[in-house]
Amino acid sequence: MNKNIETALSHIAKYAPFEDKAGASHFPIYNTGTFDLKKQDGNKIYDYTRSDNPTREMLENLFSDVEGGAGCVCTHTGIASVALLFETVLKANSSILVEADCYGGTFRLLKVFKEKYNITVHFANFLDQDKVEKILKNNQIELVLCESPTNPGLKIIDLEQIANIAHKYNALFAVDNSLATFISQRPLELGADFSLFSTTKYVSGHGAVVAGAIVAKTQELAQEIHYYANAHGRSQNPMDVYLITLGIPTLKIRMKEHEQLSIKIANFLQEQDYIKKVTHPALKSHPQYELAKKQMQYIPGVFCVDFVSEELAEKFIENTKIFGEKCSFGSPDSRVEIPAKISHASFSKEELAAIGISDSTVRFSIGLEHIDDLIEDIKQAVK
């Protein structure tokens, strides 16, 4: 990787598998299903885009480099990267340990694997490292999986400590890095075996594509994810790769702005009498504030707010004009949602309560609008 990650992100074409003869600053989109084997004279042979494609390979090379991995697969959706992880690591009757506060799509996918392949799923609060170790000690766990920050609870997991515990019991450790992104934290450097993320969100930055990626730490694991991606048809199409490359060079400046705007809005909401609680890792009131500052360079612009009542939370959602009621996060437009009803609707009320989420909890994803307009929208929405 270049000495500074920003330089790598600004010169994506340098990660192409071969040099473009025209010297294009954007590597060409090889939007083709097949390749003529007789016309290839390079060291690597391309035959079918599901297996390999030069445009996609460029982005995979970039992600491998900035994450410090040995190989990457870009997938057609974010949840496809999670599915590919499971398809690579788990077998029938395997056991997996997952942070209880996980993405709703991951939770739903775990149910599918449990029902179809008899996978045993253990959930735990990863802040309780003794509990994590006890589960690993008493069960044959193949894979440990968490997000940090968690979504929607915004817990900060000590990735280095969890990696050490997982490896002590010969389990692989994977981190969903969608919220922080590689501009902020690099899980492989903290001991993870896999770093996966939804490029739908902050990485692409424009909300015009759904996609994902998974980066493996070792060559052996990289070969495995590539094999299963080809076998299961998980690979991303070249046009979506191109859309993602348009947003990547601005990732750092966007993350800085998302962070600063979200802190200002979180501080404003903390002062309002209709708010019971604000959970934002960049606020000193957050229980893992020090770990967040140590483990991440930038804090994502996503945080949760507990309104004084479910009725007021719903009124707020209905009345906002700038804040759209949308799932997902990381786009230029600001968004709000009630996780219990949208992104985490697959959780029961008891499961949500266990991670601190209620029907009056609203998740904010702060975009790139003017701060005054966002605060004015909040004020008028609760009148």
Tab-separated table of C-alpha atoms in Angstrom:
chain	number	residue	atom	x	y	z
A	1	MET	CA	0.000	0.000	0.000
A	2	ASN	CA	1.045	3.606	-0.453
A	3	LYS	CA	2.382	5.263	2.675
A	4	ASN	CA	-0.954	7.043	3.107
A	5	ILE	CA	-4.253	5.360	2.357
A	6	GLU	CA	-5.731	8.512	0.775
A	7	THR	CA	-3.188	8.289	-2.030
A	8	ALA	CA	-4.193	4.707	-2.783
A	9	LEU	CA	-7.869	5.647	-2.922
A	10	SER	CA	-7.140	8.503	-5.334
A	11	HIS	CA	-5.304	6.257	-7.822
A	12	ILE	CA	-7.548	3.220	-8.140
A	13	ALA	CA	-6.498	2.517	-11.729
A	14	LYS	CA	-3.024	1.618	-10.472
A	15	TYR	CA	-4.576	-1.515	-8.950
A	16	ALA	CA	-5.724	-2.837	-12.324
A	17	PRO	CA	-4.282	-6.236	-13.270
A	18	PHE	CA	-2.667	-4.738	-16.385
A	19	GLU	CA	-1.926	-1.267	-17.719
A	20	ASP	CA	-4.491	0.385	-19.941
A	21	LYS	CA	-2.798	1.239	-23.242
A	22	ALA	CA	-4.709	4.524	-23.518
A	23	GLY	CA	-3.632	5.613	-20.043
A	24	ALA	CA	-7.221	6.162	-18.858
A	25	SER	CA	-7.493	7.623	-15.368
A	26	HIS	CA	-10.497	5.312	-14.866
A	27	PHE	CA	-9.718	1.736	-15.831
A	28	PRO	CA	-12.122	0.503	-18.544
A	29	ILE	CA	-15.298	-1.336	-17.654
A	30	TYR	CA	-15.004	-4.867	-19.007
A	31	ASN	CA	-18.765	-5.272	-19.256
A	32	THR	CA	-18.690	-8.684	-20.879
A	33	GLY	CA	-19.824	-12.126	-19.885
A	34	THR	CA	-17.049	-14.037	-21.640
A	35	PHE	CA	-13.533	-13.570	-23.019
A	36	ASP	CA	-11.869	-15.032	-26.119
A	37	LEU	CA	-9.079	-17.262	-24.820
A	38	LYS	CA	-7.270	-17.217	-28.188
A	39	LYS	CA	-6.792	-13.445	-28.014
A	40	GLN	CA	-5.196	-13.288	-24.573
A	41	ASP	CA	-1.446	-13.040	-24.155
A	42	GLY	CA	-1.132	-12.014	-20.518
A	43	ASN	CA	-0.002	-14.076	-17.538
A	44	LYS	CA	-3.565	-14.427	-16.293
A	45	ILE	CA	-6.327	-15.923	-18.405
A	46	TYR	CA	-9.910	-14.629	-18.167
A	47	ASP	CA	-12.726	-16.832	-19.363
A	48	TYR	CA	-15.992	-15.900	-17.611
A	49	THR	CA	-16.885	-12.780	-15.609
A	50	ARG	CA	-18.423	-14.760	-12.748
A	51	SER	CA	-14.985	-16.291	-12.176
A	52	ASP	CA	-12.755	-13.268	-12.863
A	53	ASN	CA	-13.087	-9.870	-14.472
A	54	PRO	CA	-10.320	-7.250	-14.897
A	55	THR	CA	-12.504	-4.359	-13.667
A	56	ARG	CA	-13.595	-6.225	-10.552
A	57	GLU	CA	-10.062	-7.488	-9.975
A	58	MET	CA	-8.855	-3.883	-9.811
A	59	LEU	CA	-11.239	-3.096	-6.944
A	60	GLU	CA	-10.424	-6.367	-5.195
A	61	ASN	CA	-6.705	-5.541	-5.395
A	62	LEU	CA	-7.379	-2.117	-3.879
A	63	PHE	CA	-9.441	-3.509	-0.998
A	64	SER	CA	-6.842	-6.193	-0.279
A	65	ASP	CA	-4.129	-3.569	-0.134
A	66	VAL	CA	-5.845	-0.994	2.077
A	67	GLU	CA	-7.116	-3.699	4.454
A	68	GLY	CA	-3.728	-5.425	4.595
A	69	GLY	CA	-5.101	-8.726	3.312
A	70	ALA	CA	-4.017	-11.465	0.927
A	71	GLY	CA	-7.084	-11.431	-1.296
A	72	CYS	CA	-10.600	-10.093	-1.740
A	73	VAL	CA	-13.904	-10.918	-3.390
A	74	CYS	CA	-16.326	-8.126	-4.336
A	75	THR	CA	-19.901	-9.380	-4.009
A	76	HIS	CA	-23.176	-8.315	-5.595
A	77	THR	CA	-24.681	-7.142	-2.276
A	78	GLY	CA	-23.424	-6.467	1.230
A	79	ILE	CA	-25.263	-9.430	2.736
A	80	ALA	CA	-23.764	-11.608	-0.029
A	81	SER	CA	-20.354	-11.033	1.562
A	82	VAL	CA	-21.742	-12.383	4.852
A	83	ALA	CA	-23.298	-15.334	3.034
A	84	LEU	CA	-19.992	-16.007	1.272
A	85	LEU	CA	-18.218	-15.973	4.632
A	86	PHE	CA	-20.653	-18.589	5.971
A	87	GLU	CA	-20.456	-20.694	2.801
A	88	THR	CA	-16.661	-20.676	3.003
A	89	VAL	CA	-16.167	-21.387	6.693
A	90	LEU	CA	-19.249	-23.285	7.898
A	91	LYS	CA	-20.371	-26.808	7.172
A	92	ALA	CA	-23.503	-28.692	8.171
A	93	ASN	CA	-23.726	-28.907	11.984
A	94	SER	CA	-21.083	-26.198	12.490
A	95	SER	CA	-21.221	-23.726	15.381
A	96	ILE	CA	-20.836	-19.961	15.197
A	97	LEU	CA	-20.550	-17.292	17.894
A	98	VAL	CA	-22.071	-13.915	17.017
A	99	GLU	CA	-22.334	-10.593	18.818
A	100	ALA	CA	-25.979	-10.296	19.892
A	101	ASP	CA	-26.187	-6.763	18.514
A	102	CYS	CA	-25.811	-7.648	14.852
A	103	TYR	CA	-27.178	-6.319	11.587
A	104	GLY	CA	-30.758	-7.413	10.918
A	105	GLY	CA	-29.832	-8.969	7.579
A	106	THR	CA	-27.119	-11.052	9.254
A	107	PHE	CA	-29.596	-12.139	11.935
A	108	ARG	CA	-32.074	-13.258	9.275
A	109	LEU	CA	-29.351	-15.082	7.320
A	110	LEU	CA	-28.278	-16.913	10.474
A	111	LYS	CA	-31.852	-18.188	10.848
A	112	VAL	CA	-31.716	-19.546	7.306
A	113	PHE	CA	-28.430	-21.362	7.924
A	114	LYS	CA	-29.747	-22.683	11.220
A	115	GLU	CA	-32.893	-24.086	9.603
A	116	LYS	CA	-31.331	-25.456	6.399
A	117	TYR	CA	-27.925	-26.645	7.600
A	118	ASN	CA	-28.468	-27.239	11.312
A	119	ILE	CA	-25.920	-24.548	12.223
A	120	THR	CA	-25.742	-23.862	15.950
A	121	VAL	CA	-25.740	-20.129	16.637
A	122	HIS	CA	-24.479	-18.785	19.943
A	123	PHE	CA	-25.166	-15.123	20.727
A	124	ALA	CA	-23.229	-13.134	23.309
A	125	ASN	CA	-22.466	-9.619	24.417
A	126	PHE	CA	-18.870	-9.236	23.248
A	127	LEU	CA	-18.224	-6.580	25.890
A	128	ASP	CA	-18.318	-9.506	28.329
A	129	GLN	CA	-15.096	-11.202	27.281
A	130	ASP	CA	-15.399	-13.830	30.014
A	131	LYS	CA	-18.724	-14.940	28.537
A	132	VAL	CA	-17.203	-15.044	25.054
A	133	GLU	CA	-14.336	-17.210	26.277
A	134	LYS	CA	-16.684	-19.506	28.207
A	135	ILE	CA	-18.724	-20.208	25.065
A	136	LEU	CA	-15.575	-20.872	23.032
A	137	LYS	CA	-14.170	-23.129	25.730
A	138	ASN	CA	-17.330	-25.214	26.055
A	139	ASN	CA	-18.246	-25.495	22.368
A	140	GLN	CA	-16.468	-26.313	19.123
A	141	ILE	CA	-16.877	-22.893	17.490
A	142	GLU	CA	-15.667	-22.558	13.891
A	143	LEU	CA	-16.349	-18.846	13.437
A	144	VAL	CA	-16.669	-15.739	15.608
A	145	LEU	CA	-18.420	-12.747	14.029
A	146	CYS	CA	-19.105	-9.198	15.157
A	147	GLU	CA	-19.526	-5.635	13.983
A	148	SER	CA	-17.804	-2.666	15.596
A	149	PRO	CA	-19.448	-0.271	16.047
A	150	THR	CA	-22.434	-2.582	16.386
A	151	ASN	CA	-25.621	-1.795	14.529
A	152	PRO	CA	-27.902	-0.416	15.902
A	153	GLY	CA	-26.638	-0.490	19.507
A	154	LEU	CA	-23.355	1.335	18.714
A	155	LYS	CA	-21.219	-0.745	21.074
A	156	ILE	CA	-17.486	-0.663	20.452
A	157	ILE	CA	-15.937	-4.130	20.540
A	158	ASP	CA	-12.278	-4.564	21.459
A	159	LEU	CA	-11.349	-6.360	18.249
A	160	GLU	CA	-7.807	-7.219	19.290
A	161	GLN	CA	-8.975	-8.882	22.499
A	162	ILE	CA	-11.759	-10.857	20.782
A	163	ALA	CA	-9.302	-11.978	18.083
A	164	ASN	CA	-6.933	-13.290	20.746
A	165	ILE	CA	-9.713	-15.220	22.486
A	166	ALA	CA	-11.057	-16.681	19.232
A	167	HIS	CA	-7.631	-17.860	18.095
A	168	LYS	CA	-6.910	-19.338	21.525
A	169	TYR	CA	-9.701	-21.830	20.775
A	170	ASN	CA	-8.834	-22.263	17.067
A	171	ALA	CA	-11.818	-20.297	15.770
A	172	LEU	CA	-11.676	-17.915	12.842
A	173	PHE	CA	-12.617	-14.307	13.569
A	174	ALA	CA	-14.532	-12.091	11.127
A	175	VAL	CA	-15.454	-8.424	11.502
A	176	ASP	CA	-18.213	-6.610	9.653
A	177	ASN	CA	-16.490	-3.265	9.063
A	178	SER	CA	-19.389	-1.547	7.259
A	179	LEU	CA	-19.863	1.266	9.759
A	180	ALA	CA	-16.240	2.205	10.405
A	181	THR	CA	-14.805	1.347	6.951
A	182	PHE	CA	-11.108	0.784	6.243
A	183	ILE	CA	-10.429	4.527	6.305
A	184	SER	CA	-11.107	4.405	10.030
A	185	GLN	CA	-10.154	0.935	11.272
A	186	ARG	CA	-8.554	-2.146	9.744
A	187	PRO	CA	-9.711	-5.357	11.456
A	188	LEU	CA	-7.012	-7.562	9.896
A	189	GLU	CA	-4.341	-5.429	11.568
A	190	LEU	CA	-6.157	-6.023	14.874
A	191	GLY	CA	-6.097	-9.800	14.463
A	192	ALA	CA	-9.196	-10.660	12.424
A	193	ASP	CA	-9.062	-13.340	9.731
A	194	PHE	CA	-11.732	-11.671	7.588
A	195	SER	CA	-12.856	-8.090	7.127
A	196	LEU	CA	-16.142	-7.730	5.301
A	197	PHE	CA	-18.193	-4.672	4.542
A	198	SER	CA	-21.123	-3.341	2.582
A	199	THR	CA	-19.810	-1.039	-0.126
A	200	THR	CA	-23.419	0.102	-0.559
A	201	LYS	CA	-22.825	2.520	2.276
A	202	TYR	CA	-19.900	4.809	3.143
A	203	VAL	CA	-17.391	3.220	0.782
A	204	SER	CA	-19.317	4.079	-2.395
A	205	GLY	CA	-20.883	7.048	-0.663
A	206	HIS	CA	-23.645	7.904	-3.112
A	207	GLY	CA	-26.343	5.328	-2.364
A	208	ALA	CA	-26.731	4.347	-6.020
A	209	VAL	CA	-25.531	0.750	-5.773
A	210	VAL	CA	-25.828	-2.312	-3.540
A	211	ALA	CA	-22.599	-4.267	-3.168
A	212	GLY	CA	-20.177	-5.805	-0.688
A	213	ALA	CA	-16.665	-7.135	-0.222
A	214	ILE	CA	-14.801	-9.631	1.907
A	215	VAL	CA	-11.037	-9.530	2.454
A	216	ALA	CA	-9.082	-12.527	3.779
A	217	LYS	CA	-5.922	-12.259	5.825
A	218	THR	CA	-4.054	-15.274	4.443
A	219	GLN	CA	-3.500	-16.635	0.960
A	220	GLU	CA	-5.182	-19.905	1.887
A	221	LEU	CA	-8.356	-18.179	3.068
A	222	ALA	CA	-8.273	-15.849	0.050
A	223	GLN	CA	-8.222	-18.823	-2.319
A	224	GLU	CA	-11.150	-20.370	-0.459
A	225	ILE	CA	-13.400	-17.303	-0.656
A	226	HIS	CA	-12.603	-16.936	-4.344
A	227	TYR	CA	-13.452	-20.596	-4.983
A	228	TYR	CA	-16.785	-20.397	-3.175
A	229	ALA	CA	-17.644	-17.027	-4.744
A	230	ASN	CA	-17.284	-18.632	-8.153
A	231	ALA	CA	-19.170	-21.772	-7.112
A	232	HIS	CA	-22.091	-19.852	-5.572
A	233	GLY	CA	-22.135	-16.971	-8.054
A	234	ARG	CA	-21.470	-14.273	-5.449
A	235	SER	CA	-19.248	-12.023	-7.557
A	236	GLN	CA	-20.095	-8.423	-8.417
A	237	ASN	CA	-20.850	-7.141	-11.908
A	238	PRO	CA	-18.379	-4.712	-13.555
A	239	MET	CA	-20.841	-1.813	-13.883
A	240	ASP	CA	-21.426	-1.739	-10.114
A	241	VAL	CA	-17.661	-1.867	-9.584
A	242	TYR	CA	-17.359	1.287	-11.685
A	243	LEU	CA	-20.036	3.092	-9.641
A	244	ILE	CA	-18.187	2.270	-6.437
A	245	THR	CA	-14.874	3.571	-7.750
A	246	LEU	CA	-16.485	6.984	-8.331
A	247	GLY	CA	-17.074	7.504	-4.614
A	248	ILE	CA	-13.994	5.908	-3.090
A	249	PRO	CA	-11.496	8.800	-3.572
A	250	THR	CA	-13.606	11.095	-1.365
A	251	LEU	CA	-14.092	8.576	1.463
A	252	LYS	CA	-11.824	10.335	3.953
A	253	ILE	CA	-13.282	13.806	3.574
A	254	ARG	CA	-16.810	12.417	3.650
A	255	MET	CA	-16.174	10.421	6.825
A	256	LYS	CA	-14.729	13.484	8.546
A	257	GLU	CA	-17.791	15.530	7.619
A	258	HIS	CA	-20.251	12.770	8.598
A	259	GLU	CA	-18.503	12.529	11.971
A	260	GLN	CA	-18.470	16.262	12.713
A	261	LEU	CA	-22.066	16.874	11.635
A	262	SER	CA	-23.354	13.893	13.612
A	263	ILE	CA	-21.563	15.046	16.781
A	264	LYS	CA	-23.168	18.484	16.507
A	265	ILE	CA	-26.626	17.013	16.044
A	266	ALA	CA	-26.110	14.465	18.836
A	267	ASN	CA	-25.054	17.254	21.198
A	268	PHE	CA	-28.129	19.279	20.218
A	269	LEU	CA	-30.444	16.311	20.866
A	270	GLN	CA	-28.856	15.620	24.266
A	271	GLU	CA	-30.128	18.997	25.427
A	272	GLN	CA	-33.763	18.408	24.454
A	273	ASP	CA	-36.321	17.383	27.072
A	274	TYR	CA	-38.082	15.015	24.638
A	275	ILE	CA	-34.961	12.843	24.435
A	276	LYS	CA	-34.158	10.229	27.073
A	277	LYS	CA	-30.810	9.068	25.737
A	278	VAL	CA	-28.330	9.647	22.918
A	279	THR	CA	-25.898	6.857	22.014
A	280	HIS	CA	-22.974	8.103	19.920
A	281	PRO	CA	-19.442	6.628	20.264
A	282	ALA	CA	-17.887	10.085	19.763
A	283	LEU	CA	-19.591	11.491	22.879
A	284	LYS	CA	-17.862	11.190	26.242
A	285	SER	CA	-21.114	9.818	27.642
A	286	HIS	CA	-20.603	6.650	25.597
A	287	PRO	CA	-19.291	3.794	27.808
A	288	GLN	CA	-16.631	2.781	25.263
A	289	TYR	CA	-15.648	6.322	24.281
A	290	GLU	CA	-11.920	5.811	24.990
A	291	LEU	CA	-11.798	2.533	23.040
A	292	ALA	CA	-13.650	4.157	20.135
A	293	LYS	CA	-11.072	6.945	19.904
A	294	LYS	CA	-8.229	4.443	20.160
A	295	GLN	CA	-9.575	1.879	17.686
A	296	MET	CA	-11.039	4.194	15.037
A	297	GLN	CA	-9.632	7.212	13.259
A	298	TYR	CA	-13.107	8.560	12.431
A	299	ILE	CA	-16.396	7.854	14.170
A	300	PRO	CA	-19.230	7.063	11.715
A	301	GLY	CA	-22.128	9.476	11.389
A	302	VAL	CA	-24.636	6.930	12.706
A	303	PHE	CA	-26.097	7.131	16.196
A	304	CYS	CA	-29.248	6.215	18.110
A	305	VAL	CA	-31.666	8.320	20.124
A	306	ASP	CA	-34.317	7.167	22.592
A	307	PHE	CA	-37.341	9.458	22.547
A	308	VAL	CA	-39.485	9.821	25.669
A	309	SER	CA	-42.257	7.827	24.001
A	310	GLU	CA	-42.946	5.592	21.050
A	311	GLU	CA	-45.642	8.023	19.883
A	312	LEU	CA	-43.195	10.935	19.735
A	313	ALA	CA	-40.620	8.827	17.895
A	314	GLU	CA	-43.219	7.942	15.268
A	315	LYS	CA	-44.400	11.560	15.036
A	316	PHE	CA	-40.835	12.697	14.500
A	317	ILE	CA	-40.296	10.168	11.713
A	318	GLU	CA	-43.547	11.165	9.992
A	319	ASN	CA	-42.919	14.921	10.166
A	320	THR	CA	-39.306	15.220	9.030
A	321	LYS	CA	-38.859	16.833	5.626
A	322	ILE	CA	-35.088	16.544	5.041
A	323	PHE	CA	-34.561	13.313	6.957
A	324	GLY	CA	-35.970	10.490	4.863
A	325	GLU	CA	-37.367	7.362	6.489
A	326	LYS	CA	-34.914	4.938	4.922
A	327	CYS	CA	-32.954	1.888	5.898
A	328	SER	CA	-29.192	1.711	5.308
A	329	PHE	CA	-26.723	4.508	6.021
A	330	GLY	CA	-23.628	6.277	4.712
A	331	SER	CA	-25.192	8.311	1.905
A	332	PRO	CA	-25.097	12.094	1.329
A	333	ASP	CA	-28.755	12.370	2.413
A	334	SER	CA	-29.642	12.171	6.103
A	335	ARG	CA	-31.908	9.345	7.178
A	336	VAL	CA	-33.908	8.207	10.195
A	337	GLU	CA	-35.612	4.945	10.989
A	338	ILE	CA	-37.041	3.002	13.885
A	339	PRO	CA	-34.843	-0.142	13.852
A	340	ALA	CA	-37.547	-2.252	15.481
A	341	LYS	CA	-39.778	-1.623	12.468
A	342	ILE	CA	-37.345	-1.545	9.536
A	343	SER	CA	-33.708	-2.654	9.641
A	344	HIS	CA	-34.127	-4.996	12.631
A	345	ALA	CA	-37.738	-6.074	12.178
A	346	SER	CA	-36.578	-9.708	12.174
A	347	PHE	CA	-35.660	-9.367	15.884
A	348	SER	CA	-38.254	-10.067	18.561
A	349	LYS	CA	-38.988	-7.327	21.120
A	350	GLU	CA	-37.120	-9.378	23.706
A	351	GLU	CA	-34.069	-9.715	21.458
A	352	LEU	CA	-34.083	-5.973	20.773
A	353	ALA	CA	-34.504	-5.156	24.456
A	354	ALA	CA	-31.444	-7.306	25.214
A	355	ILE	CA	-29.318	-4.990	23.059
A	356	GLY	CA	-30.945	-1.807	24.367
A	357	ILE	CA	-33.314	-1.081	21.482
A	358	SER	CA	-37.008	-0.253	21.972
A	359	ASP	CA	-39.905	1.008	19.859
A	360	SER	CA	-38.934	4.565	20.849
A	361	THR	CA	-35.363	4.176	19.540
A	362	VAL	CA	-34.589	6.097	16.358
A	363	ARG	CA	-31.405	5.505	14.363
A	364	PHE	CA	-29.925	8.564	12.667
A	365	SER	CA	-27.596	8.444	9.680
A	366	ILE	CA	-26.272	11.950	9.130
A	367	GLY	CA	-25.526	12.943	5.561
A	368	LEU	CA	-23.754	15.964	4.130
A	369	GLU	CA	-26.434	18.671	4.319
A	370	HIS	CA	-26.005	22.008	6.110
A	371	ILE	CA	-26.169	21.661	9.888
A	372	ASP	CA	-28.676	24.505	10.287
A	373	ASP	CA	-31.130	22.879	7.907
A	374	LEU	CA	-30.918	19.539	9.716
A	375	ILE	CA	-31.478	21.060	13.156
A	376	GLU	CA	-34.377	23.160	11.880
A	377	ASP	CA	-35.951	20.004	10.448
A	378	ILE	CA	-35.653	18.275	13.821
A	379	LYS	CA	-37.253	21.244	15.600
A	380	GLN	CA	-40.236	21.443	13.292
A	381	ALA	CA	-40.766	17.660	13.312
A	382	VAL	CA	-41.386	17.483	17.087
A	383	LYS	CA	-43.693	20.524	17.356
